[in-house]
Coordinates of N, CA, C and O in Angstrom, one line a residue:
M1 N 1.1 -1.2 -0.2 CA 0.3 -0.3 -0.3 C 0.6 1.3 0.2 O 0.5 2.1 -0.5
N2 N 1.7 1.4 0.9 CA 3.1 2.1 0.5 C 3.6 2.9 -1.0 O 4.0 3.8 -1.2
A3 N 3.2 1.6 -1.4 CA 4.1 1.7 -3.0 C 3.3 2.6 -3.5 O 3.3 3.3 -4.5
L4 N 2.1 2.0 -3.6 CA 0.7 3.1 -4.4 C 0.7 4.7 -4.2 O 0.7 5.5 -4.6
R5 N 1.2 4.3 -2.8 CA 0.8 6.2 -2.5 C 2.1 6.4 -3.0 O 1.7 7.4 -2.7
R6 N 3.2 6.6 -3.1 CA 4.5 6.6 -3.7 C 3.6 7.1 -4.5 O 4.7 8.1 -5.5
L7 N 3.6 6.3 -5.4 CA 3.1 7.0 -6.5 C 2.0 7.9 -7.7 O 2.7 8.0 -8.7
G8 N 1.1 7.7 -6.1 CA 0.2 9.2 -6.7 C -0.3 8.2 -7.9 O -0.2 7.3 -8.6
L9 N -1.9 9.3 -8.4 CA -3.0 9.1 -9.1 C -2.7 8.6 -10.0 O -2.6 7.7 -10.9
P10 N -1.4 9.6 -10.9 CA -1.5 8.8 -12.3 C -0.1 7.2 -12.4 O -0.2 6.5 -13.0
G11 N 0.3 7.2 -11.3 CA 1.1 5.6 -10.7 C 0.3 4.5 -10.6 O 0.3 3.9 -11.4
V12 N -1.0 4.9 -10.4 CA -1.9 4.2 -9.5 C -2.7 3.7 -10.5 O -3.0 2.6 -11.0
C13 N -3.0 4.4 -11.6 CA -4.1 4.6 -13.3 C -3.0 3.4 -13.8 O -3.5 2.5 -14.0
G14 N -1.8 3.7 -14.2 CA -0.4 2.9 -14.5 C -0.4 1.4 -13.9 O -1.1 0.9 -14.9
V15 N -0.4 1.2 -12.8 CA -0.8 -0.3 -11.7 C -2.4 -0.7 -12.6 O -1.9 -1.7 -12.6
V16 N -3.3 0.5 -12.2 CA -4.2 0.0 -12.9 C -4.7 -1.0 -13.9 O -4.6 -1.7 -14.4
L17 N -4.3 -0.4 -15.4 CA -4.3 -0.5 -16.4 C -3.5 -1.3 -16.6 O -3.3 -2.4 -17.9
L18 N -2.0 -1.5 -16.0 CA -0.9 -2.7 -16.1 C -1.5 -4.1 -15.6 O -1.6 -5.5 -16.2
S19 N -2.3 -3.9 -14.6 CA -3.6 -5.5 -14.2 C -4.1 -5.9 -14.9 O -4.5 -7.3 -14.6
L20 N -4.6 -5.3 -16.3 CA -6.0 -5.5 -16.9 C -5.3 -6.4 -18.2 O -5.8 -7.1 -19.1
G21 N -4.0 -6.5 -18.1 CA -3.4 -7.5 -19.1 C -3.7 -9.0 -18.7 O -4.3 -9.0 -17.6
P22 N -2.4 -9.8 -18.9 CA -3.0 -11.2 -18.9 C -2.8 -11.3 -17.4 O -1.5 -10.5 -16.7
P23 N -3.4 -11.8 -16.6 CA -3.3 -12.3 -15.3 C -1.9 -13.0 -14.2 O -1.9 -14.0 -15.8
A24 N -1.3 -13.3 -13.8 CA 0.3 -14.3 -13.1 C 1.0 -13.5 -13.9 O 1.8 -12.7 -14.3
C25 N 2.1 -14.6 -13.0 CA 3.0 -14.0 -13.3 C 3.9 -14.9 -14.2 O 5.3 -15.1 -15.3
E26 N 3.2 -16.0 -14.4 CA 3.6 -17.6 -15.3 C 2.5 -17.7 -16.3 O 0.8 -18.2 -15.9
S27 N 2.7 -18.3 -17.6 CA 1.8 -19.0 -17.6 C 1.7 -20.0 -18.9 O 3.1 -19.9 -19.5
S28 N 1.1 -20.7 -19.2 CA 2.0 -21.3 -20.7 C 0.5 -21.7 -21.6 O -0.3 -21.0 -21.8
T29 N 1.6 -22.0 -22.8 CA 0.4 -22.1 -24.4 C 0.8 -23.8 -24.2 O 1.2 -24.7 -23.9
S30 N -0.8 -24.6 -24.8 CA -0.7 -25.7 -25.5 C -1.9 -25.3 -26.5 O -2.5 -24.4 -27.0
G31 N -1.6 -26.6 -27.6 CA -2.6 -26.9 -28.3 C -2.6 -26.0 -29.6 O -3.7 -26.1 -29.9
H32 N -1.5 -25.4 -29.8 CA -1.5 -24.4 -30.8 C -1.3 -25.4 -32.4 O -0.3 -26.7 -32.0
A33 N -1.5 -25.2 -32.8 CA -1.6 -26.0 -34.7 C 0.7 -26.0 -34.6 O 1.4 -25.2 -33.8
G34 N 0.6 -26.9 -35.1 CA 2.1 -27.0 -35.6 C 2.8 -27.7 -34.7 O 2.5 -28.6 -33.8
S35 N 4.4 -28.0 -34.4 CA 5.2 -28.9 -33.8 C 5.0 -27.9 -32.7 O 6.8 -28.6 -31.9
D36 N 5.0 -26.7 -32.0 CA 5.6 -25.9 -30.9 C 4.6 -26.6 -29.7 O 3.9 -27.1 -29.7
P37 N 5.8 -26.9 -28.9 CA 6.0 -27.6 -27.8 C 4.8 -26.6 -26.4 O 5.2 -25.0 -26.9
D38 N 4.7 -26.9 -25.5 CA 4.0 -26.0 -24.8 C 5.1 -25.4 -23.4 O 6.4 -25.9 -24.2
A39 N 5.1 -24.3 -23.5 CA 5.3 -22.9 -22.8 C 5.7 -22.5 -21.5 O 4.2 -22.2 -21.5
T40 N 6.7 -21.7 -21.4 CA 5.9 -21.3 -19.7 C 7.4 -20.3 -19.6 O 8.9 -20.5 -20.5
A41 N 6.9 -19.4 -19.2 CA 8.2 -18.2 -18.5 C 7.7 -17.6 -17.6 O 6.8 -18.0 -16.9
R42 N 8.8 -17.7 -16.5 CA 8.8 -17.1 -15.2 C 10.1 -15.9 -15.4 O 11.3 -15.8 -16.0
F43 N 9.9 -14.9 -14.6 CA 10.7 -13.6 -14.5 C 11.0 -13.4 -13.1 O 10.2 -13.6 -12.1
G44 N 12.3 -13.4 -12.3 CA 12.1 -13.5 -10.9 C 13.9 -12.8 -10.3 O 14.8 -12.6 -11.6
V45 N 14.3 -13.3 -9.4 CA 15.9 -13.4 -9.2 C 15.5 -15.1 -9.8 O 15.5 -15.7 -8.8
F46 N 17.3 -15.3 -10.2 CA 17.9 -16.4 -10.2 C 18.6 -16.5 -8.9 O 19.7 -15.6 -8.6
F47 N 18.5 -18.4 -9.2 CA 18.9 -17.9 -7.1 C 18.9 -20.0 -7.2 O 17.7 -20.7 -7.9
G48 N 20.1 -20.6 -7.1 CA 20.1 -22.1 -6.9 C 20.1 -22.7 -8.4 O 19.5 -23.8 -8.0
G49 N 19.8 -22.2 -9.4 CA 19.1 -22.9 -10.6 C 17.8 -22.8 -10.6 O 17.1 -23.3 -11.4
Q50 N 17.1 -21.8 -9.7 CA 15.5 -21.7 -10.1 C 15.4 -20.6 -10.1 O 16.0 -19.1 -10.2
V51 N 14.2 -19.2 -10.3 CA 13.6 -18.7 -10.8 C 13.1 -17.7 -9.5 O 11.7 -18.6 -9.7
Q52 N 13.2 -17.3 -8.4 CA 12.4 -16.6 -7.4 C 11.5 -15.6 -7.9 O 12.5 -14.6 -8.0
Q53 N 10.3 -15.9 -8.4 CA 9.3 -14.5 -8.8 C 8.8 -13.8 -7.7 O 8.6 -14.6 -6.8
R54 N 9.4 -12.2 -7.6 CA 9.2 -11.5 -6.6 C 8.3 -10.2 -8.1 O 8.8 -10.3 -8.8
Q55 N 7.3 -9.5 -6.7 CA 6.7 -8.6 -7.3 C 8.1 -7.4 -7.2 O 7.3 -6.1 -8.4
E56 N 8.6 -7.4 -6.3 CA 9.3 -6.3 -5.6 C 10.8 -7.0 -6.0 O 11.6 -7.9 -5.6
L57 N 11.7 -5.5 -6.4 CA 12.8 -6.1 -6.6 C 13.8 -5.1 -6.2 O 13.6 -4.1 -6.2
P58 N 14.8 -5.1 -5.5 CA 16.0 -4.0 -5.2 C 16.6 -4.1 -6.7 O 17.0 -4.4 -6.9
F59 N 16.9 -2.8 -5.8 CA 18.2 -2.1 -7.2 C 18.9 -2.4 -6.8 O 20.0 -2.2 -5.7
V60 N 20.0 -3.8 -7.5 CA 21.2 -3.9 -7.0 C 21.8 -4.3 -8.3 O 21.5 -5.1 -9.4
L61 N 22.8 -3.3 -8.3 CA 23.6 -3.3 -9.3 C 24.7 -4.4 -10.0 O 25.1 -5.1 -11.1
D62 N 24.8 -4.8 -8.1 CA 26.1 -6.2 -8.7 C 25.6 -7.1 -8.7 O 24.7 -8.0 -7.9
T63 N 26.2 -8.6 -10.0 CA 25.5 -8.9 -10.4 C 25.4 -10.1 -9.5 O 25.1 -11.5 -9.7
A64 N 26.9 -10.4 -9.1 CA 26.9 -11.3 -7.7 C 26.3 -11.1 -6.8 O 26.5 -12.3 -6.3
R65 N 25.7 -10.4 -6.6 CA 24.8 -10.6 -5.0 C 23.2 -10.7 -5.5 O 23.0 -11.1 -5.1
Q66 N 23.3 -10.4 -7.0 CA 21.3 -10.7 -7.1 C 22.0 -10.5 -8.8 O 22.1 -9.5 -9.5
R67 N 21.3 -11.6 -9.3 CA 20.7 -11.6 -10.9 C 19.3 -11.7 -11.2 O 19.3 -12.8 -10.5
Q68 N 18.4 -10.9 -12.2 CA 17.3 -10.8 -12.7 C 17.4 -10.9 -13.9 O 17.8 -10.7 -14.9
G69 N 16.0 -11.6 -14.2 CA 16.3 -12.0 -15.5 C 14.6 -12.6 -15.9 O 14.3 -12.9 -15.0
F70 N 14.9 -13.4 -16.8 CA 13.6 -14.4 -16.8 C 13.9 -15.7 -18.1 O 15.6 -16.4 -18.3
R71 N 13.0 -16.6 -17.4 CA 13.4 -17.8 -18.0 C 12.0 -18.6 -19.0 O 11.4 -18.3 -18.6
V72 N 12.6 -19.1 -20.1 CA 11.4 -20.0 -20.7 C 12.2 -21.2 -21.2 O 13.3 -21.3 -21.4
E73 N 10.9 -22.1 -20.5 CA 11.3 -23.3 -20.5 C 10.3 -24.4 -21.3 O 9.1 -24.3 -21.7
L74 N 10.9 -24.9 -22.8 CA 9.7 -25.6 -23.3 C 9.6 -27.1 -23.0 O 10.9 -27.3 -22.4
S75 N 8.5 -27.8 -23.1 CA 7.9 -29.0 -22.7 C 8.5 -29.7 -23.1 O 9.0 -31.2 -22.6
R76 N 9.4 -29.6 -24.7 CA 9.9 -30.4 -25.6 C 10.7 -30.2 -26.3 O 10.6 -28.8 -26.4
P77 N 11.4 -30.4 -27.3 CA 12.7 -29.4 -27.9 C 12.2 -29.5 -29.0 O 11.0 -29.5 -29.4
L78 N 12.5 -27.8 -29.4 CA 11.4 -27.5 -30.7 C 12.0 -28.7 -32.1 O 13.1 -28.8 -32.0
Q79 N 10.9 -28.5 -32.7 CA 11.1 -29.6 -34.2 C 12.1 -28.7 -35.5 O 12.5 -28.5 -35.8
A80 N 11.4 -27.1 -34.9 CA 12.3 -26.1 -35.8 C 12.3 -24.6 -35.0 O 11.8 -24.4 -34.2
P81 N 13.2 -23.9 -36.0 CA 13.1 -22.2 -35.1 C 11.9 -22.1 -35.1 O 11.8 -21.7 -35.6
I82 N 12.2 -20.8 -34.1 CA 10.8 -19.7 -33.1 C 11.6 -18.7 -32.5 O 12.5 -19.1 -31.9
E83 N 10.9 -17.5 -33.2 CA 10.9 -16.3 -32.4 C 10.9 -16.4 -31.5 O 9.8 -16.4 -31.1
L84 N 11.7 -15.6 -30.4 CA 11.5 -14.9 -29.2 C 11.2 -13.4 -29.1 O 12.3 -13.2 -29.6
H85 N 10.8 -12.6 -28.5 CA 11.2 -11.6 -28.3 C 10.7 -10.6 -27.1 O 9.5 -11.6 -26.0
W86 N 11.1 -9.7 -26.2 CA 11.1 -9.5 -25.5 C 10.7 -8.0 -24.9 O 11.3 -7.5 -25.8
E87 N 10.4 -7.3 -24.3 CA 10.0 -5.9 -23.9 C 10.6 -5.7 -22.5 O 9.4 -6.4 -21.7
I88 N 11.2 -5.1 -22.2 CA 11.4 -4.5 -20.6 C 10.9 -2.7 -20.3 O 11.9 -1.6 -21.4
S89 N 9.9 -2.3 -20.2 CA 9.3 -1.2 -19.6 C 9.7 -0.3 -18.4 O 9.3 -1.7 -17.9
R90 N 10.1 0.7 -18.2 CA 10.7 1.4 -17.2 C 10.4 2.1 -17.3 O 10.2 3.0 -18.3
P91 N 10.4 2.9 -15.9 CA 9.8 5.0 -16.4 C 11.4 5.4 -16.7 O 12.5 4.9 -16.9
A92 N 11.0 7.0 -17.5 CA 11.8 7.5 -18.6 C 13.1 7.7 -16.8 O 12.7 7.5 -15.8
R93 N 14.1 8.3 -17.0 CA 15.1 8.5 -16.7 C 15.0 9.1 -15.6 O 14.3 10.7 -15.7
R94 N 15.4 9.5 -14.4 CA 15.2 10.6 -12.9 C 15.6 11.9 -13.4 O 16.0 12.0 -14.3
G95 N 14.5 13.4 -13.1 CA 14.5 14.4 -13.6 C 13.7 14.3 -14.7 O 13.1 15.9 -14.9
S96 N 12.9 13.6 -15.6 CA 12.3 13.6 -16.5 C 10.5 14.2 -16.2 O 10.2 14.0 -15.2
K97 N 10.1 15.0 -17.1 CA 9.3 15.8 -16.7 C 7.9 15.0 -16.6 O 7.1 15.6 -16.6
Q98 N 7.6 14.0 -17.2 CA 6.7 13.4 -18.3 C 6.3 13.0 -17.6 O 7.6 11.9 -16.2
P99 N 5.0 12.5 -16.7 CA 4.1 11.5 -15.7 C 5.0 9.8 -16.2 O 4.3 9.7 -17.7
F100 N 5.3 9.1 -15.6 CA 5.4 7.7 -16.0 C 4.3 7.2 -16.3 O 4.8 5.7 -16.8
A101 N 3.4 7.3 -15.9 CA 2.3 6.4 -16.4 C 1.4 6.4 -18.2 O 1.0 6.6 -18.5
T102 N 2.5 7.7 -18.5 CA 2.0 8.1 -20.2 C 3.2 7.9 -20.8 O 3.9 7.1 -20.3
P103 N 3.1 7.2 -22.2 CA 4.3 6.4 -22.8 C 5.6 7.1 -23.2 O 6.0 7.2 -23.2
L104 N 5.4 8.9 -23.1 CA 5.9 10.0 -22.9 C 7.2 9.9 -21.3 O 8.4 9.9 -21.8
G105 N 6.5 8.8 -20.9 CA 7.1 8.9 -19.4 C 8.0 7.9 -19.2 O 8.3 7.1 -17.8
R106 N 7.6 6.6 -20.0 CA 8.2 5.2 -20.0 C 9.2 4.7 -21.6 O 9.3 5.8 -22.3
V107 N 9.9 4.3 -21.3 CA 11.3 3.7 -21.8 C 11.3 2.3 -22.1 O 11.1 1.8 -21.2
T108 N 11.1 2.0 -23.2 CA 11.2 0.6 -23.7 C 12.5 -0.4 -24.3 O 13.0 0.5 -25.2
E109 N 12.8 -0.8 -23.9 CA 13.9 -2.0 -24.0 C 13.7 -2.7 -25.0 O 12.4 -4.0 -23.9
L110 N 13.8 -3.1 -25.9 CA 13.2 -5.0 -27.4 C 14.6 -5.2 -27.2 O 15.6 -5.2 -27.2
G111 N 14.4 -6.0 -27.4 CA 14.7 -8.0 -27.6 C 14.4 -9.0 -28.3 O 13.2 -9.0 -28.2
S112 N 15.5 -9.6 -28.9 CA 14.9 -10.7 -29.2 C 15.8 -11.3 -29.6 O 16.7 -11.5 -29.3
A113 N 15.6 -12.9 -29.7 CA 16.2 -14.6 -29.9 C 15.6 -14.8 -30.7 O 14.6 -15.4 -30.6
T114 N 16.3 -15.7 -31.7 CA 16.0 -17.0 -32.3 C 16.3 -18.4 -31.5 O 17.7 -18.5 -31.7
L115 N 14.9 -19.0 -31.2 CA 15.4 -20.6 -30.7 C 15.9 -21.1 -31.9 O 14.6 -21.7 -32.6
G116 N 16.7 -22.5 -31.7 CA 17.1 -23.0 -32.8 C 15.9 -25.0 -32.4 O 15.8 -25.1 -31.6
A117 N 15.9 -25.5 -33.1 CA 16.0 -26.5 -33.5 C 16.0 -27.8 -32.4 O 17.7 -27.2 -31.7
G118 N 15.5 -27.9 -31.7 CA 16.0 -29.0 -29.8 C 16.5 -28.3 -29.6 O 16.4 -29.1 -27.6
Q119 N 16.1 -26.9 -28.9 CA 16.1 -26.3 -27.6 C 15.1 -26.2 -26.7 O 13.9 -26.4 -27.4
R120 N 15.1 -26.2 -25.6 CA 14.0 -26.2 -24.4 C 14.1 -25.2 -23.2 O 13.2 -25.1 -23.0
E121 N 15.0 -24.4 -23.8 CA 15.4 -23.5 -22.7 C 16.0 -22.3 -22.8 O 16.8 -21.8 -24.0
F122 N 16.0 -21.0 -22.3 CA 16.2 -20.0 -22.9 C 16.1 -18.9 -21.8 O 15.2 -19.3 -20.9
E123 N 17.4 -18.4 -21.1 CA 17.5 -17.4 -20.1 C 17.7 -16.3 -21.0 O 18.5 -16.0 -21.2
H124 N 17.4 -14.9 -20.5 CA 17.9 -13.7 -20.4 C 18.0 -13.1 -18.9 O 16.8 -13.0 -18.2
D125 N 19.2 -12.1 -18.6 CA 19.5 -11.4 -17.7 C 18.6 -9.9 -17.9 O 19.2 -9.4 -19.1
V126 N 18.1 -9.3 -16.7 CA 17.5 -8.2 -16.7 C 18.4 -7.6 -16.1 O 18.6 -7.4 -15.2
Q127 N 19.9 -6.6 -16.4 CA 20.6 -5.7 -15.4 C 19.8 -4.5 -15.7 O 19.6 -3.4 -16.3
F128 N 20.2 -4.4 -14.1 CA 19.8 -2.5 -14.0 C 21.7 -1.7 -14.3 O 22.2 -2.2 -14.1
K129 N 21.5 -0.6 -14.4 CA 22.6 -0.1 -15.1 C 22.4 1.2 -14.3 O 21.3 1.9 -13.6
P130 N 24.0 2.0 -13.9 CA 23.3 3.2 -13.2 C 22.2 4.3 -13.6 O 23.0 4.2 -15.0
G131 N 21.8 5.5 -12.3 CA 21.0 5.9 -13.3 C 19.4 5.3 -13.5 O 18.4 6.2 -13.8
D132 N 19.9 3.9 -13.3 CA 18.0 3.7 -14.1 C 17.2 4.2 -12.5 O 17.7 4.1 -11.6
P133 N 16.2 4.1 -13.3 CA 15.4 4.7 -12.0 C 14.0 3.8 -11.4 O 14.4 2.5 -11.8
L134 N 14.1 4.3 -10.1 CA 12.9 3.1 -9.4 C 11.5 3.0 -9.9 O 11.0 4.6 -10.9
G135 N 10.8 2.0 -9.4 CA 9.6 2.7 -9.6 C 9.0 1.7 -10.2 O 9.8 0.1 -10.5
L136 N 7.8 1.8 -11.5 CA 7.0 0.1 -12.0 C 7.9 0.2 -13.4 O 7.9 1.0 -14.2
W137 N 8.3 -1.3 -13.3 CA 8.7 -1.4 -14.4 C 7.7 -2.5 -15.3 O 7.0 -2.9 -14.2
N138 N 7.8 -2.9 -16.1 CA 6.8 -4.4 -17.0 C 8.0 -5.2 -17.9 O 8.7 -5.0 -18.6
V139 N 8.2 -6.3 -17.4 CA 8.1 -7.5 -18.5 C 7.5 -8.1 -19.3 O 6.2 -8.0 -18.9
R140 N 7.1 -8.5 -20.9 CA 6.5 -8.9 -21.5 C 7.4 -9.6 -22.7 O 8.7 -9.1 -23.0
V141 N 7.2 -11.3 -22.5 CA 8.0 -12.1 -23.3 C 7.1 -12.8 -24.4 O 6.0 -13.8 -24.2
V142 N 7.4 -13.0 -25.7 CA 6.4 -13.5 -26.8 C 7.5 -14.3 -27.4 O 8.1 -14.1 -28.0
L143 N 6.9 -15.8 -27.7 CA 7.4 -16.8 -28.3 C 6.6 -17.1 -29.4 O 5.7 -17.4 -29.8
G144 N 6.8 -16.9 -30.6 CA 5.8 -16.8 -32.2 C 5.2 -15.9 -32.0 O 5.7 -14.4 -31.9
D145 N 3.7 -16.1 -32.6 CA 2.6 -15.3 -32.0 C 2.3 -15.1 -30.5 O 1.2 -14.8 -30.3
R146 N 2.7 -15.8 -29.1 CA 2.4 -16.9 -28.1 C 2.6 -15.4 -26.5 O 3.9 -15.5 -26.8
V147 N 1.7 -14.7 -26.2 CA 2.6 -14.2 -24.9 C 2.5 -14.7 -24.1 O 2.0 -15.3 -23.7
L148 N 3.9 -15.6 -23.7 CA 3.7 -16.0 -22.8 C 4.0 -15.5 -21.1 O 3.7 -15.9 -19.9
L149 N 4.6 -14.3 -21.3 CA 4.6 -13.3 -19.6 C 4.7 -11.9 -19.9 O 4.6 -11.2 -21.0
D150 N 3.4 -11.8 -19.3 CA 3.7 -9.8 -19.3 C 3.0 -9.8 -17.6 O 1.8 -9.3 -17.1
R151 N 3.9 -9.1 -17.3 CA 3.3 -8.7 -15.3 C 4.7 -7.8 -15.4 O 5.9 -6.9 -16.1
A152 N 3.9 -6.5 -14.2 CA 4.4 -5.4 -13.6 C 5.4 -5.8 -12.5 O 4.9 -6.9 -11.8
F153 N 6.9 -4.9 -12.6 CA 7.5 -5.4 -10.9 C 7.6 -4.4 -10.3 O 8.2 -3.3 -11.4
D154 N 7.8 -3.7 -8.6 CA 8.3 -2.9 -8.3 C 9.6 -2.6 -8.8 O 10.6 -3.4 -7.5
V155 N 10.4 -1.8 -9.0 CA 12.7 -1.7 -8.7 C 12.3 -0.2 -6.9 O 11.6 0.6 -7.4
Y156 N 12.9 -0.9 -6.3 CA 13.1 0.0 -4.8 C 14.4 0.1 -4.3 O 15.4 -1.3 -4.9
D157 N 14.6 1.0 -3.5 CA 15.8 1.4 -3.5 C 15.8 0.7 -1.9 O 14.9 1.5 -1.0
S158 N 16.3 -0.4 -1.8 CA 16.7 -1.1 -0.3 C 17.2 -0.4 1.2 O 16.5 -0.6 2.1
D159 N 18.6 0.9 0.7 CA 18.9 1.5 1.8 C 17.9 2.6 2.1 O 17.8 2.9 3.1
Q160 N 16.7 2.9 0.9 CA 15.9 3.9 1.5 C 14.8 3.1 2.5 O 14.1 3.9 3.2
R161 N 14.2 2.3 1.8 CA 13.6 1.4 2.4 C 13.6 1.1 4.0 O 12.6 1.1 5.0
R162 N 15.3 0.7 4.7 CA 15.1 0.6 5.7 C 15.5 1.9 6.5 O 14.9 1.6 7.7
A163 N 16.2 3.0 6.0 CA 15.9 4.1 6.9 C 14.5 4.5 6.9 O 14.6 5.1 8.1
A164 N 13.7 4.3 6.0 CA 12.1 4.4 6.3 C 11.7 3.3 7.8 O 11.1 4.2 8.4
A165 N 12.2 2.4 7.3 CA 11.7 1.7 8.3 C 12.2 1.9 9.9 O 11.0 1.8 11.2
R166 N 13.3 2.2 9.5 CA 13.8 2.9 10.8 C 13.0 4.0 11.4 O 13.1 4.4 12.9
R167 N 13.3 5.7 10.6 CA 12.0 5.8 10.7 C 10.7 5.9 12.0 O 10.1 6.8 12.8
A168 N 10.5 5.0 11.3 CA 8.3 4.7 11.7 C 8.5 4.3 12.2 O 8.2 3.8 13.2
T169 N 10.2 3.3 13.0 CA 9.3 1.9 14.5 C 9.6 3.6 15.7 O 10.9 3.9 15.7
P170 N 8.9 3.6 16.8 CA 9.0 4.4 17.3 C 10.1 3.9 18.3 O 9.8 2.7 18.8
P171 N 10.8 4.6 19.3 CA 11.4 4.2 20.8 C 10.5 3.2 21.4 O 8.9 3.8 21.6
D172 N 10.3 2.1 22.2 CA 9.7 1.6 23.5 C 10.3 2.5 24.5 O 8.7 2.0 25.4
G173 N 10.7 2.8 24.6 CA 11.1 3.7 26.0 C 11.2 2.7 27.3 O 11.0 3.2 28.2
G174 N 11.9 1.6 26.8 CA 11.8 1.0 27.7 C 11.2 -0.6 28.5 O 11.4 -0.6 29.5
L175 N 10.0 -0.6 27.9 CA 9.0 -0.7 28.2 C 9.0 -2.7 27.6 O 8.8 -2.6 26.9

């Protein structure tokens, strides 16, 4: 709830609009024509061979401490190559005068790869860069013509969050 208060009215409207898209962090596809296998996509922090799905990610530049991104897993090897596309949408850099709930207030990075015949998995790191803004980001992954993943996540400063928590905790007066 505190995150929504920080976003203000334009930010809350953006969150509502993003939430009207496909639900959940993970989706799968099946029953399509051709030989495309079932596929799932997960976004979060890579940890011990798994993807820990999170709604919030701390802004960490050191990939030795935290590595985040998405993983696409196919139920069986591909019979033929297929295109994978992704979009990472974030607020414009700090100092932008545009509200981030508008297209002018956002920056979208596009990427793509061709998954080859026989491939069953694909991973892509989403790295934070110095100066990247905090706030509401979105990741969208499309395999062929199917949306596998479309979800928002909040990027926050963990030092600021800890300092705010300390300020919000009143002293107990020794009782």
